[in-house]
Amino acid sequence: MTLLNNARPARAARHPAGTGTRPPSGRRPAAAGPSLPPGQVPPAWGWKVPGAGRAAHVSAAPEYQATTTQACGLFPFTAGSGTPSLGTPVGRHMLWGEVCCLDPLAWLRAGLITNPGEFVLGQPGVGKSTLVKRQITGAVAAGVRVLVLGDTKPDYTMLTEYFGGQVIRIGRGLDRINPLDAGPLGAALARMSGPDAAALRWEVRSRRLSLLMALCTLVRGTPLDNAEEVILGRAIDLLDERSPATQPTIADVLSVLGQGPDSVRAAARTDTPAAFAERAADLIFTLDLLCTGSLAGVFDGPTSRPIDLDAPAVSVDISRVGAAGDKLLTAAMLCTWSYGFGMVDAAAALADQNIAPRRSYMGVMDELWRALRGAPGLVEHADALTRLNRSKGMSSIMITHSLADLDALATPEDRAKARGFIERSAITVMGGLPPRELAQIREVTPLTGPEMDLVASWSAPDSWQPGARHPGRGKYLIKAGERLGIPVELSLVGAEHDLYDTDQAIRLDSGRRAAKGTAR
């Protein structure tokens, strides 16, 4: 990065007099060229006298590209910039012009990083989703299954459909997700036996209980106490014992608590139905809110459209949910994350048993901050879901605007765990960011002074001219550990111009108003 200011070739200095018409001696030069005093250099195109080698026009030299193995035959001193060539091409090095590739799984297999996590930061509009979509395209081409877990805008629906993938639209009157649905884990469990089946059964139970507690925390605004956690766990166990092949729902759990069977009362350490009703009253009301309150109609029934394990890409579109408020959106993201990571766990379990082929996955978690700010304690649930991705053959890409989004979480514990997401990601990608944001990132990811200046220069336009291109559009700094960052610029090709465009709705609306003569 220290070479940034020296990247432009220096032009030859002109004569101090400024005319550049004669040599300093005032005499015509010999045919071999003028004899110059020490420290004097001719102007860029030569002296304007006969025999001085004056060039009327200097044409740009032809440019050729080749590998370092081929080019050394023409110029033996050719050397590459050392950018990684493993993974999906995401742009050219802004100093050397060399193509740079990025893929957390490919980098992990090559030993360049220690975990397949990627954290993307940048202001709105600089092209964060464009970079991720390019990586998704490369992943699908390489046979990696892509899971977009909670598309809030939606940004990835068109691309997923272009690949022939599966789009699940969550919302009232649309598709539903059952938070207690074991999904592919349940299907894997039905095909397994012995100790492995027992371990997977406990994993299913743990996931159900963890997600149900997270939803209750979201609705109530405070975490459940120990007694309520025990009661919920026993109710889930009872439903599983009654019908192992059936996926329970939140309504089923609420019904069990309303009946108050002996095993559940015993877990609550109560002897009479009246004592149990008093102890479980708050929990019952919380579950009732999930079924009849602001979240009604989305998570209180069976899963209507399961995730397709064989689809090249899956996008769970929750944009319709966002119109109903942040609480419902947070619940949708948590359920989507749990269901998606459960699918990966199931695939890994089946592969371990040689029942299904082993596959690699890429999980995309956009608008990360919206899922974490819903209520205290939700960060811990998200952290538990994503911590062991490496052992599952899954890379994860988390996207947010800034670390300030994570600093806005309710408790110091949540803020510390949220920072753990970026600390645990081996790759950090930064788009245009202001200096104050970069100062915070520097506490987590090492940044040099020139690197901070470069990223800050992308953060805002330097003029008010309409239609001017944002200086940070398509420019990113890729950091991995203590290495110097790689500044790259991405250029779209072919169908990418339409598939990656997130501003189409704005431009179309502007075009309609302009056509009607109402544009203001």
mmCIF file of N, CA and C in Angstrom, residues 204-291:
data_model
loop_
_atom_site.group_PDB
_atom_site.id
_atom_site.type_symbol
_atom_site.label_atom_id
_atom_site.label_comp_id
_atom_site.label_asym_id
_atom_site.label_seq_id
_atom_site.Cartn_x
_atom_site.Cartn_y
_atom_site.Cartn_z
ATOM 1 N N VAL A 204 -31.279 -32.342 17.505
ATOM 2 C CA VAL A 204 -32.583 -31.841 17.079
ATOM 3 C C VAL A 204 -33.308 -31.200 18.255
ATOM 4 N N ARG A 205 -33.274 -31.879 19.395
ATOM 5 C CA ARG A 205 -33.943 -31.337 20.584
ATOM 6 C C ARG A 205 -33.340 -30.001 21.010
ATOM 7 N N SER A 206 -32.014 -29.929 20.973
ATOM 8 C CA SER A 206 -31.336 -28.698 21.370
ATOM 9 C C SER A 206 -31.698 -27.540 20.456
ATOM 10 N N ARG A 207 -31.767 -27.803 19.151
ATOM 11 C CA ARG A 207 -32.105 -26.746 18.205
ATOM 12 C C ARG A 207 -33.534 -26.265 18.405
ATOM 13 N N ARG A 208 -34.441 -27.187 18.605
ATOM 14 C CA ARG A 208 -35.826 -26.793 18.825
ATOM 15 C C ARG A 208 -35.963 -25.911 20.065
ATOM 16 N N LEU A 209 -35.353 -26.351 21.137
ATOM 17 C CA LEU A 209 -35.470 -25.604 22.384
ATOM 18 C C LEU A 209 -34.789 -24.243 22.278
ATOM 19 N N SER A 210 -33.616 -24.200 21.661
ATOM 20 C CA SER A 210 -32.878 -22.943 21.553
ATOM 21 C C SER A 210 -33.655 -21.916 20.729
ATOM 22 N N LEU A 211 -34.205 -22.330 19.600
ATOM 23 C CA LEU A 211 -34.938 -21.392 18.760
ATOM 24 C C LEU A 211 -36.239 -20.949 19.414
ATOM 25 N N LEU A 212 -36.937 -21.867 20.066
ATOM 26 C CA LEU A 212 -38.173 -21.499 20.738
ATOM 27 C C LEU A 212 -37.911 -20.504 21.864
ATOM 28 N N MET A 213 -36.829 -20.699 22.582
ATOM 29 C CA MET A 213 -36.462 -19.740 23.630
ATOM 30 C C MET A 213 -36.100 -18.382 23.035
ATOM 31 N N ALA A 214 -35.414 -18.370 21.889
ATOM 32 C CA ALA A 214 -35.066 -17.102 21.246
ATOM 33 C C ALA A 214 -36.318 -16.354 20.807
ATOM 34 N N LEU A 215 -37.307 -17.066 20.262
ATOM 35 C CA LEU A 215 -38.550 -16.417 19.856
ATOM 36 C C LEU A 215 -39.322 -15.882 21.054
ATOM 37 N N CYS A 216 -39.341 -16.644 22.127
ATOM 38 C CA CYS A 216 -40.005 -16.167 23.350
ATOM 39 C C CYS A 216 -39.307 -14.921 23.892
ATOM 40 N N THR A 217 -37.987 -14.914 23.858
ATOM 41 C CA THR A 217 -37.229 -13.746 24.291
ATOM 42 C C THR A 217 -37.565 -12.540 23.430
ATOM 43 N N LEU A 218 -37.700 -12.750 22.118
ATOM 44 C CA LEU A 218 -38.023 -11.660 21.210
ATOM 45 C C LEU A 218 -39.394 -11.072 21.518
ATOM 46 N N VAL A 219 -40.385 -11.926 21.766
ATOM 47 C CA VAL A 219 -41.741 -11.453 22.031
ATOM 48 C C VAL A 219 -41.824 -10.771 23.394
ATOM 49 N N ARG A 220 -41.183 -11.364 24.387
ATOM 50 C CA ARG A 220 -41.284 -10.860 25.756
ATOM 51 C C ARG A 220 -40.363 -9.671 26.003
ATOM 52 N N GLY A 221 -39.213 -9.658 25.331
ATOM 53 C CA GLY A 221 -38.248 -8.597 25.552
ATOM 54 C C GLY A 221 -37.225 -8.907 26.619
ATOM 55 N N THR A 222 -37.395 -10.008 27.315
ATOM 56 C CA THR A 222 -36.449 -10.450 28.346
ATOM 57 C C THR A 222 -36.268 -11.963 28.212
ATOM 58 N N PRO A 223 -35.103 -12.494 28.616
ATOM 59 C CA PRO A 223 -34.887 -13.945 28.517
ATOM 60 C C PRO A 223 -35.800 -14.731 29.444
ATOM 61 N N LEU A 224 -36.021 -16.006 29.110
ATOM 62 C CA LEU A 224 -36.772 -16.901 29.974
ATOM 63 C C LEU A 224 -35.937 -17.260 31.205
ATOM 64 N N ASP A 225 -36.620 -17.574 32.302
ATOM 65 C CA ASP A 225 -35.880 -18.008 33.490
ATOM 66 C C ASP A 225 -35.641 -19.517 33.425
ATOM 67 N N ASN A 226 -34.914 -20.032 34.415
ATOM 68 C CA ASN A 226 -34.527 -21.448 34.387
ATOM 69 C C ASN A 226 -35.726 -22.383 34.413
ATOM 70 N N ALA A 227 -36.731 -22.061 35.263
ATOM 71 C CA ALA A 227 -37.903 -22.921 35.368
ATOM 72 C C ALA A 227 -38.647 -23.005 34.032
ATOM 73 N N GLU A 228 -38.781 -21.884 33.359
ATOM 74 C CA GLU A 228 -39.489 -21.883 32.080
ATOM 75 C C GLU A 228 -38.720 -22.668 31.021
ATOM 76 N N GLU A 229 -37.404 -22.601 31.053
ATOM 77 C CA GLU A 229 -36.611 -23.386 30.100
ATOM 78 C C GLU A 229 -36.807 -24.880 30.340
ATOM 79 N N VAL A 230 -36.827 -25.289 31.595
ATOM 80 C CA VAL A 230 -37.037 -26.702 31.918
ATOM 81 C C VAL A 230 -38.417 -27.154 31.453
ATOM 82 N N ILE A 231 -39.437 -26.316 31.689
ATOM 83 C CA ILE A 231 -40.800 -26.669 31.295
ATOM 84 C C ILE A 231 -40.906 -26.811 29.774
ATOM 85 N N LEU A 232 -40.312 -25.882 29.043
ATOM 86 C CA LEU A 232 -40.349 -25.964 27.589
ATOM 87 C C LEU A 232 -39.656 -27.228 27.089
ATOM 88 N N GLY A 233 -38.512 -27.546 27.676
ATOM 89 C CA GLY A 233 -37.779 -28.739 27.255
ATOM 90 C C GLY A 233 -38.577 -30.003 27.477
ATOM 91 N N ARG A 234 -39.244 -30.086 28.612
ATOM 92 C CA ARG A 234 -40.043 -31.292 28.891
ATOM 93 C C ARG A 234 -41.249 -31.392 27.964
ATOM 94 N N ALA A 235 -41.859 -30.252 27.628
ATOM 95 C CA ALA A 235 -42.999 -30.275 26.708
ATOM 96 C C ALA A 235 -42.570 -30.748 25.327
ATOM 97 N N ILE A 236 -41.403 -30.295 24.857
ATOM 98 C CA ILE A 236 -40.891 -30.742 23.557
ATOM 99 C C ILE A 236 -40.590 -32.232 23.586
ATOM 100 N N ASP A 237 -39.995 -32.713 24.680
ATOM 101 C CA ASP A 237 -39.710 -34.148 24.799
ATOM 102 C C ASP A 237 -40.989 -34.970 24.757
ATOM 103 N N LEU A 238 -42.030 -34.503 25.442
ATOM 104 C CA LEU A 238 -43.285 -35.234 25.485
ATOM 105 C C LEU A 238 -43.916 -35.334 24.092
ATOM 106 N N LEU A 239 -43.885 -34.241 23.341
ATOM 107 C CA LEU A 239 -44.439 -34.274 21.991
ATOM 108 C C LEU A 239 -43.657 -35.236 21.104
ATOM 109 N N ASP A 240 -42.332 -35.279 21.264
ATOM 110 C CA ASP A 240 -41.507 -36.185 20.469
ATOM 111 C C ASP A 240 -41.786 -37.638 20.839
ATOM 112 N N GLU A 241 -42.025 -37.902 22.121
ATOM 113 C CA GLU A 241 -42.330 -39.267 22.559
ATOM 114 C C GLU A 241 -43.686 -39.721 22.030
ATOM 115 N N ARG A 242 -44.643 -38.826 21.988
ATOM 116 C CA ARG A 242 -45.972 -39.191 21.523
ATOM 117 C C ARG A 242 -45.999 -39.499 20.034
ATOM 118 N N SER A 243 -45.259 -38.718 19.241
ATOM 119 C CA SER A 243 -45.284 -38.900 17.788
ATOM 120 C C SER A 243 -43.918 -38.569 17.211
ATOM 121 N N PRO A 244 -43.000 -39.552 17.231
ATOM 122 C CA PRO A 244 -41.630 -39.284 16.768
ATOM 123 C C PRO A 244 -41.543 -38.866 15.304
ATOM 124 N N ALA A 245 -42.464 -39.321 14.471
ATOM 125 C CA ALA A 245 -42.394 -39.027 13.039
ATOM 126 C C ALA A 245 -43.047 -37.702 12.670
ATOM 127 N N THR A 246 -43.687 -37.037 13.622
ATOM 128 C CA THR A 246 -44.404 -35.789 13.346
ATOM 129 C C THR A 246 -43.602 -34.597 13.860
ATOM 130 N N GLN A 247 -43.596 -33.530 13.095
ATOM 131 C CA GLN A 247 -42.906 -32.315 13.507
ATOM 132 C C GLN A 247 -43.845 -31.483 14.387
ATOM 133 N N PRO A 248 -43.513 -31.256 15.663
ATOM 134 C CA PRO A 248 -44.387 -30.458 16.530
ATOM 135 C C PRO A 248 -44.390 -28.992 16.115
ATOM 136 N N THR A 249 -45.410 -28.269 16.524
ATOM 137 C CA THR A 249 -45.514 -26.836 16.255
ATOM 138 C C THR A 249 -45.618 -26.082 17.574
ATOM 139 N N ILE A 250 -45.526 -24.766 17.503
ATOM 140 C CA ILE A 250 -45.665 -23.949 18.717
ATOM 141 C C ILE A 250 -47.058 -24.125 19.306
ATOM 142 N N ALA A 251 -48.058 -24.265 18.442
ATOM 143 C CA ALA A 251 -49.422 -24.488 18.937
ATOM 144 C C ALA A 251 -49.512 -25.795 19.720
ATOM 145 N N ASP A 252 -48.779 -26.820 19.297
ATOM 146 C CA ASP A 252 -48.767 -28.090 20.033
ATOM 147 C C ASP A 252 -48.130 -27.911 21.413
ATOM 148 N N VAL A 253 -47.064 -27.156 21.501
ATOM 149 C CA VAL A 253 -46.422 -26.903 22.802
ATOM 150 C C VAL A 253 -47.371 -26.141 23.713
ATOM 151 N N LEU A 254 -48.046 -25.143 23.162
ATOM 152 C CA LEU A 254 -49.004 -24.376 23.953
ATOM 153 C C LEU A 254 -50.123 -25.268 24.464
ATOM 154 N N SER A 255 -50.577 -26.205 23.631
ATOM 155 C CA SER A 255 -51.636 -27.120 24.050
ATOM 156 C C SER A 255 -51.177 -28.021 25.190
ATOM 157 N N VAL A 256 -49.947 -28.518 25.123
ATOM 158 C CA VAL A 256 -49.418 -29.370 26.192
ATOM 159 C C VAL A 256 -49.350 -28.603 27.506
ATOM 160 N N LEU A 257 -48.872 -27.369 27.462
ATOM 161 C CA LEU A 257 -48.783 -26.584 28.697
ATOM 162 C C LEU A 257 -50.162 -26.276 29.256
ATOM 163 N N GLY A 258 -51.135 -26.098 28.364
ATOM 164 C CA GLY A 258 -52.490 -25.856 28.838
ATOM 165 C C GLY A 258 -53.082 -27.074 29.529
ATOM 166 N N GLN A 259 -52.727 -28.270 29.058
ATOM 167 C CA GLN A 259 -53.223 -29.504 29.680
ATOM 168 C C GLN A 259 -52.502 -29.803 30.998
ATOM 169 N N GLY A 260 -51.230 -29.458 31.060
ATOM 170 C CA GLY A 260 -50.461 -29.689 32.280
ATOM 171 C C GLY A 260 -50.354 -31.146 32.663
ATOM 172 N N PRO A 261 -49.833 -32.030 31.801
ATOM 173 C CA PRO A 261 -49.717 -33.452 32.156
ATOM 174 C C PRO A 261 -48.732 -33.660 33.306
ATOM 175 N N ASP A 262 -48.791 -34.852 33.886
ATOM 176 C CA ASP A 262 -48.006 -35.133 35.096
ATOM 177 C C ASP A 262 -46.505 -34.933 34.873
ATOM 178 N N SER A 263 -45.967 -35.412 33.733
ATOM 179 C CA SER A 263 -44.525 -35.313 33.503
ATOM 180 C C SER A 263 -44.067 -33.862 33.415
ATOM 181 N N VAL A 264 -44.886 -33.003 32.831
ATOM 182 C CA VAL A 264 -44.538 -31.592 32.726
ATOM 183 C C VAL A 264 -44.660 -30.908 34.085
ATOM 184 N N ARG A 265 -45.698 -31.268 34.865
ATOM 185 C CA ARG A 265 -45.828 -30.695 36.212
ATOM 186 C C ARG A 265 -44.666 -31.122 37.092
ATOM 187 N N ALA A 266 -44.217 -32.354 36.910
ATOM 188 C CA ALA A 266 -43.075 -32.819 37.692
ATOM 189 C C ALA A 266 -41.811 -32.042 37.334
ATOM 190 N N ALA A 267 -41.639 -31.744 36.050
ATOM 191 C CA ALA A 267 -40.475 -30.962 35.642
ATOM 192 C C ALA A 267 -40.523 -29.561 36.220
ATOM 193 N N ALA A 268 -41.733 -29.038 36.420
ATOM 194 C CA ALA A 268 -41.890 -27.698 36.991
ATOM 195 C C ALA A 268 -41.817 -27.700 38.508
ATOM 196 N N ARG A 269 -41.633 -28.868 39.108
ATOM 197 C CA ARG A 269 -41.552 -29.019 40.578
ATOM 198 C C ARG A 269 -42.829 -28.512 41.261
ATOM 199 N N THR A 270 -43.977 -28.900 40.688
ATOM 200 C CA THR A 270 -45.268 -28.553 41.281
ATOM 201 C C THR A 270 -46.086 -29.831 41.448
ATOM 202 N N ASP A 271 -46.969 -29.827 42.446
ATOM 203 C CA ASP A 271 -47.750 -31.017 42.750
ATOM 204 C C ASP A 271 -49.184 -30.949 42.246
ATOM 205 N N THR A 272 -49.720 -29.756 42.086
ATOM 206 C CA THR A 272 -51.127 -29.612 41.714
ATOM 207 C C THR A 272 -51.247 -28.836 40.411
ATOM 208 N N PRO A 273 -52.341 -29.047 39.684
ATOM 209 C CA PRO A 273 -52.561 -28.274 38.454
ATOM 210 C C PRO A 273 -52.594 -26.778 38.692
ATOM 211 N N ALA A 274 -53.155 -26.368 39.854
ATOM 212 C CA ALA A 274 -53.217 -24.931 40.134
ATOM 213 C C ALA A 274 -51.824 -24.338 40.320
ATOM 214 N N ALA A 275 -50.948 -25.058 41.010
ATOM 215 C CA ALA A 275 -49.582 -24.559 41.214
ATOM 216 C C ALA A 275 -48.824 -24.513 39.889
ATOM 217 N N PHE A 276 -49.047 -25.497 39.054
ATOM 218 C CA PHE A 276 -48.382 -25.492 37.745
ATOM 219 C C PHE A 276 -48.882 -24.337 36.894
ATOM 220 N N ALA A 277 -50.175 -24.100 36.885
ATOM 221 C CA ALA A 277 -50.744 -23.010 36.098
ATOM 222 C C ALA A 277 -50.166 -21.669 36.530
ATOM 223 N N GLU A 278 -49.965 -21.514 37.825
ATOM 224 C CA GLU A 278 -49.397 -20.258 38.319
ATOM 225 C C GLU A 278 -47.941 -20.103 37.874
ATOM 226 N N ARG A 279 -47.171 -21.180 37.937
ATOM 227 C CA ARG A 279 -45.759 -21.100 37.578
ATOM 228 C C ARG A 279 -45.566 -20.916 36.067
ATOM 229 N N ALA A 280 -46.432 -21.503 35.275
ATOM 230 C CA ALA A 280 -46.262 -21.458 33.817
ATOM 231 C C ALA A 280 -47.091 -20.372 33.156
ATOM 232 N N ALA A 281 -47.744 -19.515 33.948
ATOM 233 C CA ALA A 281 -48.669 -18.527 33.375
ATOM 234 C C ALA A 281 -47.959 -17.594 32.387
ATOM 235 N N ASP A 282 -46.829 -17.032 32.787
ATOM 236 C CA ASP A 282 -46.125 -16.095 31.905
ATOM 237 C C ASP A 282 -45.650 -16.784 30.631
ATOM 238 N N LEU A 283 -45.165 -18.007 30.748
ATOM 239 C CA LEU A 283 -44.692 -18.748 29.590
ATOM 240 C C LEU A 283 -45.842 -19.042 28.629
ATOM 241 N N ILE A 284 -47.012 -19.390 29.182
ATOM 242 C CA ILE A 284 -48.169 -19.684 28.341
ATOM 243 C C ILE A 284 -48.601 -18.452 27.562
ATOM 244 N N PHE A 285 -48.621 -17.308 28.209
ATOM 245 C CA PHE A 285 -48.991 -16.079 27.518
ATOM 246 C C PHE A 285 -47.976 -15.729 26.416
ATOM 247 N N THR A 286 -46.701 -15.976 26.686
ATOM 248 C CA THR A 286 -45.678 -15.693 25.682
ATOM 249 C C THR A 286 -45.875 -16.571 24.448
ATOM 250 N N LEU A 287 -46.124 -17.869 24.660
ATOM 251 C CA LEU A 287 -46.363 -18.767 23.531
ATOM 252 C C LEU A 287 -47.642 -18.393 22.791
ATOM 253 N N ASP A 288 -48.643 -17.937 23.540
ATOM 254 C CA ASP A 288 -49.895 -17.525 22.920
ATOM 255 C C ASP A 288 -49.680 -16.318 22.008
ATOM 256 N N LEU A 289 -48.770 -15.424 22.417
ATOM 257 C CA LEU A 289 -48.452 -14.278 21.568
ATOM 258 C C LEU A 289 -47.821 -14.720 20.247
ATOM 259 N N LEU A 290 -47.010 -15.778 20.284
ATOM 260 C CA LEU A 290 -46.414 -16.284 19.054
ATOM 261 C C LEU A 290 -47.467 -16.812 18.090
ATOM 262 N N CYS A 291 -48.586 -17.272 18.644
ATOM 263 C CA CYS A 291 -49.638 -17.867 17.815
ATOM 264 C C CYS A 291 -50.739 -16.878 17.440
#
